Amino acid sequence: MVKRRKQKRWLVLLLLLFFAGWGSYKQLRSWLVQPETVLVLGGAEEREHYAAKLAKQEPDVNVVVSSGSPEWYAKKIFEQEGIERDRVYLDYRAQDTVTNFTTLVDDLKAQEIDSVYLVTSENHMTRARVIGEIVFGSRGITLKPIAVPTEFPDESWQKSVRDGARSLLWLTTGRTGSSFRDHLPRRFHSSEVPELEHRAEQLGH
């Protein structure tokens, strides 16, 4: 009995060391590898403004906006910062945060992109990183997170767990389980709706 307990303790210790080492490796890689693209997650126009300023500072980096502002308005944001149109790709396939990543990961990999700046709101970053590490990590793409300040409160951990599970489902089946959200308690639902309403007010729609 004592021997089994010791074996379990060693197993737990080895697992902890493995995950700690993997986390350190991922962190080190994100520092060393220069991002080649800015990935902006739609949901608040402040993210696109921030990305436009970042693109101005990084002239060799292109921008991908996933389901952000309407096309005419998004183009205006980047034009105001002097960003050439051929540096900005607007993609509207995503329906939520999980599909922000799953709809683009293979496109980016096909372009041999190995590292991206991940731009989203501060309160949304934890969930976005959980998803991104699973989905993009499966293709060897490193994330360098850049959080945009927001007045909205942090999201609940349940949403990160939910979308982490959906990301693992995508890895194994190719499906994101988007309809699964409708059967979950309200606390598991996305908090991005207030931000979308806020954006609509600013756009005058």
CSV table of C-alpha atoms in Angstrom, one decimal:
chain,number,residue,atom,x,y,z
A,1,MET,CA,0.0,0.0,0.0
A,2,VAL,CA,2.8,2.4,1.0
A,3,LYS,CA,4.7,1.5,-2.2
A,4,ARG,CA,1.6,2.3,-4.3
A,5,ARG,CA,1.2,5.7,-2.6
A,6,LYS,CA,4.9,6.5,-3.4
A,7,GLN,CA,4.4,5.5,-7.0
A,8,LYS,CA,1.4,7.8,-7.3
A,9,ARG,CA,3.2,10.7,-5.7
A,10,TRP,CA,6.1,10.2,-8.2
A,11,LEU,CA,3.7,10.0,-11.1
A,12,VAL,CA,2.0,13.3,-10.0
A,13,LEU,CA,5.4,14.9,-9.5
A,14,LEU,CA,6.5,13.8,-13.0
A,15,LEU,CA,3.3,15.1,-14.6
A,16,LEU,CA,3.7,18.5,-12.8
A,17,LEU,CA,7.3,18.7,-14.0
A,18,PHE,CA,6.2,17.9,-17.5
A,19,PHE,CA,3.5,20.5,-17.7
A,20,ALA,CA,5.7,23.1,-16.0
A,21,GLY,CA,8.5,22.4,-18.5
A,22,TRP,CA,6.1,22.5,-21.4
A,23,GLY,CA,4.7,25.8,-20.2
A,24,SER,CA,8.2,27.2,-19.9
A,25,TYR,CA,9.1,26.0,-23.4
A,26,LYS,CA,6.0,27.6,-24.9
A,27,GLN,CA,6.7,30.9,-23.1
A,28,LEU,CA,10.4,30.9,-24.2
A,29,ARG,CA,9.4,30.1,-27.8
A,30,SER,CA,6.8,33.0,-27.8
A,31,TRP,CA,9.7,35.3,-26.7
A,32,LEU,CA,12.2,34.1,-29.2
A,33,VAL,CA,10.1,33.6,-32.4
A,34,GLN,CA,9.2,36.9,-34.1
A,35,PRO,CA,5.4,37.0,-35.0
A,36,GLU,CA,4.7,37.2,-38.7
A,37,THR,CA,1.0,38.1,-38.5
A,38,VAL,CA,-1.3,40.0,-36.2
A,39,LEU,CA,-4.5,38.0,-35.5
A,40,VAL,CA,-7.4,40.2,-34.3
A,41,LEU,CA,-10.4,38.5,-32.7
A,42,GLY,CA,-13.7,40.3,-33.5
A,43,GLY,CA,-16.0,41.5,-30.8
A,44,ALA,CA,-14.9,45.0,-30.0
A,45,GLU,CA,-13.6,47.7,-32.4
A,46,GLU,CA,-10.9,48.7,-29.9
A,47,ARG,CA,-9.1,45.6,-30.9
A,48,GLU,CA,-8.9,46.6,-34.5
A,49,HIS,CA,-7.8,50.1,-33.6
A,50,TYR,CA,-5.0,48.6,-31.4
A,51,ALA,CA,-4.0,46.2,-34.2
A,52,ALA,CA,-3.8,49.1,-36.7
A,53,LYS,CA,-1.4,50.9,-34.4
A,54,LEU,CA,0.6,47.8,-33.9
A,55,ALA,CA,0.8,47.2,-37.7
A,56,LYS,CA,2.1,50.7,-38.1
A,57,GLN,CA,4.9,50.0,-35.7
A,58,GLU,CA,5.6,46.6,-37.4
A,59,PRO,CA,5.7,47.3,-41.1
A,60,ASP,CA,6.7,43.8,-42.1
A,61,VAL,CA,3.7,42.2,-40.3
A,62,ASN,CA,0.3,41.6,-42.0
A,63,VAL,CA,-3.0,41.6,-40.2
A,64,VAL,CA,-5.9,39.1,-40.1
A,65,VAL,CA,-9.2,40.2,-38.6
A,66,SER,CA,-11.5,37.4,-37.7
A,67,SER,CA,-15.2,38.4,-37.8
A,68,GLY,CA,-14.6,42.0,-36.8
A,69,SER,CA,-16.3,45.2,-37.8
A,70,PRO,CA,-18.2,45.5,-41.0
A,71,GLU,CA,-15.9,45.5,-44.0
A,72,TRP,CA,-16.3,49.2,-44.9
A,73,TYR,CA,-15.6,50.3,-41.3
A,74,ALA,CA,-12.7,47.9,-40.7
A,75,LYS,CA,-11.0,49.2,-43.9
A,76,LYS,CA,-11.5,52.7,-42.6
A,77,ILE,CA,-9.8,51.9,-39.3
A,78,PHE,CA,-6.6,50.7,-41.0
A,79,GLU,CA,-6.6,53.3,-43.6
A,80,GLN,CA,-6.6,56.0,-40.9
A,81,GLU,CA,-3.3,54.6,-39.6
A,82,GLY,CA,-1.8,54.4,-43.1
A,83,ILE,CA,-1.9,50.6,-43.4
A,84,GLU,CA,-1.9,49.4,-47.0
A,85,ARG,CA,-5.0,47.4,-47.9
A,86,ASP,CA,-2.9,44.5,-49.1
A,87,ARG,CA,-1.6,44.0,-45.6
A,88,VAL,CA,-5.1,43.5,-44.1
A,89,TYR,CA,-7.2,40.4,-44.6
A,90,LEU,CA,-10.8,40.4,-43.3
A,91,ASP,CA,-12.3,37.0,-42.7
A,92,TYR,CA,-15.9,36.6,-41.6
A,93,ARG,CA,-16.3,32.8,-41.3
A,94,ALA,CA,-16.0,32.7,-37.5
A,95,GLN,CA,-19.2,32.6,-35.4
A,96,ASP,CA,-17.5,32.6,-32.0
A,97,THR,CA,-14.1,32.5,-30.3
A,98,VAL,CA,-13.4,28.8,-31.0
A,99,THR,CA,-14.1,29.3,-34.7
A,100,ASN,CA,-11.9,32.4,-34.7
A,101,PHE,CA,-9.1,29.9,-34.5
A,102,THR,CA,-10.4,26.8,-36.3
A,103,THR,CA,-11.4,28.7,-39.5
A,104,LEU,CA,-7.9,30.3,-39.9
A,105,VAL,CA,-5.4,27.8,-38.5
A,106,ASP,CA,-4.9,25.8,-41.7
A,107,ASP,CA,-4.8,28.9,-43.9
A,108,LEU,CA,-2.0,30.4,-41.7
A,109,LYS,CA,-0.1,27.1,-41.7
A,110,ALA,CA,-0.3,26.9,-45.5
A,111,GLN,CA,1.4,30.3,-45.6
A,112,GLU,CA,4.1,28.9,-43.3
A,113,ILE,CA,3.2,31.2,-40.5
A,114,ASP,CA,4.8,29.9,-37.2
A,115,SER,CA,4.0,32.8,-34.8
A,116,VAL,CA,1.2,35.4,-34.5
A,117,TYR,CA,0.4,38.3,-32.3
A,118,LEU,CA,-2.9,37.5,-30.6
A,119,VAL,CA,-4.9,40.7,-30.1
A,120,THR,CA,-8.1,40.7,-28.1
A,121,SER,CA,-9.7,42.4,-25.1
A,122,GLU,CA,-8.1,41.9,-21.7
A,123,ASN,CA,-11.1,40.2,-20.2
A,124,HIS,CA,-11.3,37.8,-23.2
A,125,MET,CA,-7.6,36.9,-23.3
A,126,THR,CA,-7.6,33.9,-21.0
A,127,ARG,CA,-10.2,32.1,-22.9
A,128,ALA,CA,-8.7,33.0,-26.3
A,129,ARG,CA,-5.3,31.7,-25.1
A,130,VAL,CA,-6.8,28.4,-23.9
A,131,ILE,CA,-8.3,27.9,-27.4
A,132,GLY,CA,-5.4,29.2,-29.3
A,133,GLU,CA,-2.8,27.0,-27.5
A,134,ILE,CA,-4.9,24.0,-28.4
A,135,VAL,CA,-5.9,24.8,-31.9
A,136,PHE,CA,-2.9,26.8,-33.2
A,137,GLY,CA,-0.5,24.7,-31.0
A,138,SER,CA,-1.7,21.6,-32.9
A,139,ARG,CA,-0.2,23.1,-36.0
A,140,GLY,CA,3.0,24.4,-34.3
A,141,ILE,CA,1.9,28.1,-34.4
A,142,THR,CA,3.0,30.1,-31.4
A,143,LEU,CA,0.9,32.9,-29.8
A,144,LYS,CA,2.2,36.2,-28.5
A,145,PRO,CA,-0.7,37.7,-26.6
A,146,ILE,CA,-1.4,41.4,-26.6
A,147,ALA,CA,-4.3,42.4,-24.4
A,148,VAL,CA,-6.4,45.5,-25.1
A,149,PRO,CA,-7.7,47.3,-22.0
A,150,THR,CA,-11.4,47.1,-21.5
A,151,GLU,CA,-14.0,48.3,-19.0
A,152,PHE,CA,-15.8,44.9,-19.0
A,153,PRO,CA,-15.2,42.4,-16.1
A,154,ASP,CA,-13.2,39.3,-16.6
A,155,GLU,CA,-15.0,36.3,-18.0
A,156,SER,CA,-15.8,33.3,-15.8
A,157,TRP,CA,-13.4,30.3,-15.8
A,158,GLN,CA,-16.3,28.1,-16.9
A,159,LYS,CA,-16.2,29.7,-20.4
A,160,SER,CA,-12.5,28.8,-20.8
A,161,VAL,CA,-13.2,25.2,-19.7
A,162,ARG,CA,-16.2,25.0,-22.1
A,163,ASP,CA,-14.3,26.3,-25.1
A,164,GLY,CA,-11.2,24.3,-24.2
A,165,ALA,CA,-13.3,21.2,-24.4
A,166,ARG,CA,-14.8,22.3,-27.7
A,167,SER,CA,-11.2,22.9,-29.0
A,168,LEU,CA,-10.2,19.4,-28.0
A,169,LEU,CA,-13.4,18.1,-29.7
A,170,TRP,CA,-12.3,19.9,-32.9
A,171,LEU,CA,-8.8,18.2,-32.7
A,172,THR,CA,-10.3,14.8,-32.5
A,173,THR,CA,-13.4,15.1,-34.8
A,174,GLY,CA,-13.0,18.3,-36.9
A,175,ARG,CA,-16.2,19.6,-35.3
A,176,THR,CA,-16.4,22.6,-32.9
A,177,GLY,CA,-19.6,21.6,-31.1
A,178,SER,CA,-21.0,25.1,-31.6
A,179,SER,CA,-24.6,23.9,-31.1
A,180,PHE,CA,-23.5,22.4,-27.7
A,181,ARG,CA,-23.5,25.9,-26.2
A,182,ASP,CA,-27.2,26.3,-26.5
A,183,HIS,CA,-27.8,23.4,-24.0
A,184,LEU,CA,-25.4,24.8,-21.3
A,185,PRO,CA,-26.4,27.0,-18.3
A,186,ARG,CA,-26.3,30.7,-18.9
A,187,ARG,CA,-23.0,31.2,-17.0
A,188,PHE,CA,-21.3,29.2,-19.7
A,189,HIS,CA,-22.5,31.5,-22.5
A,190,SER,CA,-20.3,34.1,-24.2
A,191,SER,CA,-19.9,37.5,-22.7
A,192,GLU,CA,-19.0,39.1,-26.0
A,193,VAL,CA,-22.6,40.3,-26.7
A,194,PRO,CA,-22.2,43.5,-24.6
A,195,GLU,CA,-19.1,44.4,-26.5
A,196,LEU,CA,-20.8,43.9,-29.8
A,197,GLU,CA,-23.7,46.2,-28.7
A,198,HIS,CA,-21.1,48.7,-27.5
A,199,ARG,CA,-19.4,48.6,-31.0
A,200,ALA,CA,-22.8,49.0,-32.7
A,201,GLU,CA,-23.5,52.2,-30.7
A,202,GLN,CA,-20.2,53.6,-31.7
A,203,LEU,CA,-20.8,52.8,-35.3
A,204,GLY,CA,-24.2,54.4,-35.2
A,205,HIS,CA,-26.1,51.2,-36.0
